Short mmCIF file of C-alpha atoms in Angstrom, two decimals:
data_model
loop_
_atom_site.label_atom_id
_atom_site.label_comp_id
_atom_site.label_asym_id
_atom_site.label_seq_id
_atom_site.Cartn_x
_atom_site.Cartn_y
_atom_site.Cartn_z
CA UNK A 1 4.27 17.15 10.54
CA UNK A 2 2.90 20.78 10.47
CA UNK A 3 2.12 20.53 6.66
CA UNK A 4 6.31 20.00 5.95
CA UNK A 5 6.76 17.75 2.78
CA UNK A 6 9.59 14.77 4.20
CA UNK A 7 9.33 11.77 2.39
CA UNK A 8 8.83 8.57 4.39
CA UNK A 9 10.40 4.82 4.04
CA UNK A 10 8.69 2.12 6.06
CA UNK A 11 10.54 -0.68 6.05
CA UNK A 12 8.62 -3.78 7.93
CA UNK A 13 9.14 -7.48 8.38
CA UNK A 14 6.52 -10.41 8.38
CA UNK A 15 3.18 -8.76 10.61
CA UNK A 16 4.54 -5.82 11.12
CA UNK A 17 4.24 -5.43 7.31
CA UNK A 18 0.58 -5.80 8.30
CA UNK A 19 0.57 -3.26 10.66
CA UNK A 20 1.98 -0.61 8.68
CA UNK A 21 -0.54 -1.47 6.35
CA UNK A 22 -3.25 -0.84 9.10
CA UNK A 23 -1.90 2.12 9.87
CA UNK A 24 -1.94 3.42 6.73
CA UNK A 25 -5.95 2.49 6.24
CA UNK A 26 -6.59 3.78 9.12
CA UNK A 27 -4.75 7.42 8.11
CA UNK A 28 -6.66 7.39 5.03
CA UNK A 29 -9.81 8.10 7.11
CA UNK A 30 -8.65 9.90 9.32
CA UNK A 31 -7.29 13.53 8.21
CA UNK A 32 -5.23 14.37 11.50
CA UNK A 33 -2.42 11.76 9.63
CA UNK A 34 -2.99 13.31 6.55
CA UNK A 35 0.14 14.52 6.04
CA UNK A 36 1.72 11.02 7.09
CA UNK A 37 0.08 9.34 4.56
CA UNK A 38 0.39 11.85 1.90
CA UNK A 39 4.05 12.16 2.21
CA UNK A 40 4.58 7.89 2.58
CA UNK A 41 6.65 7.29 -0.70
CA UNK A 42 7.80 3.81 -0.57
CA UNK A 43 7.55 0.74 1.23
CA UNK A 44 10.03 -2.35 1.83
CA UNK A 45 8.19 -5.12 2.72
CA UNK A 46 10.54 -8.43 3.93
CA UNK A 47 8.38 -11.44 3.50
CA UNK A 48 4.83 -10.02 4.59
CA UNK A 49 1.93 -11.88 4.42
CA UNK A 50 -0.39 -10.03 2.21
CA UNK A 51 -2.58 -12.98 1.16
CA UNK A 52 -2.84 -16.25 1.69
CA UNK A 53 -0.14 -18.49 0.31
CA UNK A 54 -0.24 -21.78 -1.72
CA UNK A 55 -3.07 -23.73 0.21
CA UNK A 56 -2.70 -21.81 3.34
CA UNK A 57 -5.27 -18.95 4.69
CA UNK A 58 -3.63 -15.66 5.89
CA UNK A 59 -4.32 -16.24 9.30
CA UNK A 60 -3.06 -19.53 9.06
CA UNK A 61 0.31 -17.71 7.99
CA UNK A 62 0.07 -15.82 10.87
CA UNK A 63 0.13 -18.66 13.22
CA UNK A 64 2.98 -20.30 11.48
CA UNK A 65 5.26 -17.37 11.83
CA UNK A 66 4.16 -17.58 15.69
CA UNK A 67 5.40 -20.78 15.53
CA UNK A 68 8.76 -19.86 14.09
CA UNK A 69 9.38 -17.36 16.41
CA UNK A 70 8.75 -18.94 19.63
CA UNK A 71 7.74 -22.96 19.25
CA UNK A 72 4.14 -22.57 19.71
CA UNK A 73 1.00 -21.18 17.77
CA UNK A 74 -1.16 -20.49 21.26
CA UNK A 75 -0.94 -16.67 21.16
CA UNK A 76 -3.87 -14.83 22.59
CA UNK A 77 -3.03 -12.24 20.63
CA UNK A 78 -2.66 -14.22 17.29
CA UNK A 79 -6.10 -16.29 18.25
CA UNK A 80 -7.88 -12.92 18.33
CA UNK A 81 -6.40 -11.16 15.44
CA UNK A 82 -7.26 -14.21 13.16
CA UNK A 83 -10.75 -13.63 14.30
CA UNK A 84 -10.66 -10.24 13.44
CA UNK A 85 -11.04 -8.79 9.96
CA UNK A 86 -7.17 -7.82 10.23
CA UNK A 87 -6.12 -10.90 8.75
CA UNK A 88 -8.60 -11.23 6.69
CA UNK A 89 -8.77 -10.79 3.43
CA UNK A 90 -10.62 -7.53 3.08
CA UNK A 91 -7.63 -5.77 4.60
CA UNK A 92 -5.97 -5.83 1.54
CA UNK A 93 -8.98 -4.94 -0.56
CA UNK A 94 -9.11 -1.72 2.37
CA UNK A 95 -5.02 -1.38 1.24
CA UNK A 96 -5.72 -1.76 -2.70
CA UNK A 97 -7.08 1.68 -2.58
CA UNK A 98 -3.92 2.91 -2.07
CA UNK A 99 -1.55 0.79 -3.90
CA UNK A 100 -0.71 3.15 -6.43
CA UNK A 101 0.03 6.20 -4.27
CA UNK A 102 3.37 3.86 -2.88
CA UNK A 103 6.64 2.30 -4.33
CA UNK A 104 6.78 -1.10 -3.03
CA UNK A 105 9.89 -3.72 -2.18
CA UNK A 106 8.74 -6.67 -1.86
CA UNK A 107 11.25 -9.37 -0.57
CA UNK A 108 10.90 -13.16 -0.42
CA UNK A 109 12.03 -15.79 1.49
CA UNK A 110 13.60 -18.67 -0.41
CA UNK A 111 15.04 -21.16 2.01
CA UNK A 112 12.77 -23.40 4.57
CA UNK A 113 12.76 -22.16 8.07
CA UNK A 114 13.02 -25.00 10.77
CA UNK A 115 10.03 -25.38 13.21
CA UNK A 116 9.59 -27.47 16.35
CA UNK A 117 6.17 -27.59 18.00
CA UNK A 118 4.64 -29.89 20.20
CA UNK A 119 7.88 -32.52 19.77
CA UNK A 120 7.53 -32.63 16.21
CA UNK A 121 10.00 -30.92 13.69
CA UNK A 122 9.38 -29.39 10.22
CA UNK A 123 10.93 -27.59 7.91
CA UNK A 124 8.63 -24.80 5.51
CA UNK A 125 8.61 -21.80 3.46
CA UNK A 126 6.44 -19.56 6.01
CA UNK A 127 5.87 -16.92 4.04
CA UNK A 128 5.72 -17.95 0.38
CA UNK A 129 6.40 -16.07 -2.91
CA UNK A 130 2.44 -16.19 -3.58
CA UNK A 131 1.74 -14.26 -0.60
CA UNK A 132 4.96 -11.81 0.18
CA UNK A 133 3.75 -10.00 -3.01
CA UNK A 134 1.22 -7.55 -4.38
CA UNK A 135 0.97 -8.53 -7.90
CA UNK A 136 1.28 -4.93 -9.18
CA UNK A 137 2.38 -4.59 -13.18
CA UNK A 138 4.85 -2.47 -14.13
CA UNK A 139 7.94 -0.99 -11.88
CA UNK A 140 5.06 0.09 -9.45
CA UNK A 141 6.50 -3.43 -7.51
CA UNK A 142 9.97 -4.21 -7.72
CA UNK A 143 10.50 -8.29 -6.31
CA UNK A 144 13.60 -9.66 -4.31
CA UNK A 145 14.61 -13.03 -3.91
CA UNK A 146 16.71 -13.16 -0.29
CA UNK A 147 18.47 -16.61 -0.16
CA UNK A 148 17.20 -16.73 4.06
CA UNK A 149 14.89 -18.30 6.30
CA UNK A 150 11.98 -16.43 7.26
CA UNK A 151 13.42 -15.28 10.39
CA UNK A 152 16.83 -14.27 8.67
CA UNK A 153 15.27 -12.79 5.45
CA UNK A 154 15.87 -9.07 7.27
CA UNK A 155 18.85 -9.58 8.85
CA UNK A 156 22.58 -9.24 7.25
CA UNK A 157 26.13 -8.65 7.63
CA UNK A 158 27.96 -5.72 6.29
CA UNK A 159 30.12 -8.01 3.77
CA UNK A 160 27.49 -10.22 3.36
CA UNK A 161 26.67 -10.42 -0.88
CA UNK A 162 22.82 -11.45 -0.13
CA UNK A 163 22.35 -8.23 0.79
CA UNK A 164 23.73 -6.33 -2.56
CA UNK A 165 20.24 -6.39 -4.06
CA UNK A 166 18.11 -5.23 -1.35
CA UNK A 167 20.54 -2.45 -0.89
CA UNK A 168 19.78 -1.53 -4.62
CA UNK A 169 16.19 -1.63 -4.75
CA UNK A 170 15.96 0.44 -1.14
CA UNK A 171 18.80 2.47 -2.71
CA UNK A 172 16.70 3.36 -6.25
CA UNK A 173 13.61 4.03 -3.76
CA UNK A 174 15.95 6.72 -1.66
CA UNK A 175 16.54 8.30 -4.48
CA UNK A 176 13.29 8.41 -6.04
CA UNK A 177 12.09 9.76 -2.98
CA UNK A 178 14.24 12.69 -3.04
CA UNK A 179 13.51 13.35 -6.44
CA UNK A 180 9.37 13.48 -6.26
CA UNK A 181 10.11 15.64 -3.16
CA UNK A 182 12.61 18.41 -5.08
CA UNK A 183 10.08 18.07 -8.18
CA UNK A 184 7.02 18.86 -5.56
CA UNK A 185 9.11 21.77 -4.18
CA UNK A 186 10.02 23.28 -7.62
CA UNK A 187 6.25 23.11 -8.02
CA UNK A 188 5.04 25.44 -5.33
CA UNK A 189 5.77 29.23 -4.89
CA UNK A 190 9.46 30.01 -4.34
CA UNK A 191 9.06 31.06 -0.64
CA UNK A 192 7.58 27.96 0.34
CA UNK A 193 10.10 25.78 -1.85
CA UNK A 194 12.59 27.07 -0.69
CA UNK A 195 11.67 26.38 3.08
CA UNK A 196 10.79 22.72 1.72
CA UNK A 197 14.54 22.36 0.24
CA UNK A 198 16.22 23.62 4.39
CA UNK A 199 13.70 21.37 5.70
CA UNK A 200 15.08 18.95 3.62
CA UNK A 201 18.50 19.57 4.16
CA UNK A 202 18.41 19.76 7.43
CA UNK A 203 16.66 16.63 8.08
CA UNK A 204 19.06 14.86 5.97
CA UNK A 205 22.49 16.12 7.38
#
């Protein structure tokens, strides 16, 4: 990024919350990212497993969102990833670190999502309340309740009303973001801020 101040949004669903998450330990240690992870401002998270849910391990999670998406939990990829200390809980102790450099969205899942595996049929909550948050006090975490299936949770129509409140909590972030960026810019000498502010600009038009 060449040292420029942009403020970044990711916005993930279900693992690839996770993997943003990786990503984000793994810039932490390593300094040719710094400037990614010093300029990530927010993150919208639509039902990601951070934890393990009511009774349910995380990589047990994992394997039922498999399951959703194509009928069967036998994913080589899954199998080793559950093995490995990605899924595990010390990822988010690894994360914690940096909980309270971000805004977060976090966004639930409140309907059952249908599954069909081996001839059998169920209907669950994949990704459960418990474990599609962070727990953080304060506005640090703001939560959303998303009347969808897992697999629908991140999807909407333009009309569509479900969406009014995730559009306001992204919204708030936007704008938050833009404002910790001009405040940072007002900060440094007047040269530099005022390259900041084009950058900005630019970027934005």
């Amino acid at each position: 990024m060449d040292g420029k101040i942009v403020p970044i949004i990711f916005v993930a669903h279900s693992l690839g919350g996770l993997l943003v998450k990786q990503a984000l330990v793994a810039a932490k240690n390593d300094d040719s990212f710094a400037d990614l992870r010093k300029n990530t401002y927010g993150l919208v998270f639509f039902a990601v497993p951070h934890q393990g849910g009511h009774g349910a391990s995380l990589g047990k999670i994992a394997k039922n969102i498999v399951t959703t998406l194509n009928g069967s939990s036998r994913n080589d990829l899954i199998e080793s990833l559950c093995a490995n200390s990605f899924f595990q809980e010390n990822q988010a102790t690894f994360f914690r670190h940096q909980l309270e450099d971000y805004q977060i969205v976090s966004i639930c899942e409140t309907k059952p999502t249908k599954i069909k595996h081996l001839g059998w049929a169920t209907a669950m909550i994949v990704v459960d309340e418990k474990s599609a948050t962070l727990g953080l006090a304060g506005t640090r975490e703001r939560l959303v309740l998303v009347d969808s299936n897992h697999s629908e949770v991140c999807k909407f129509q333009a009309d569509d009303d479900k969406f009014d409140p995730v559009k306001r909590a992204i919204g708030r972030m936007a704008d938050g973001a833009i404002a910790a960026m001009k405040t940072t810019a007002e900060s440094l000498p007047t040269e530099t801020s005022m390259s900041l502010n084009r950058t900005w600009h630019l970027e934005a038009a």
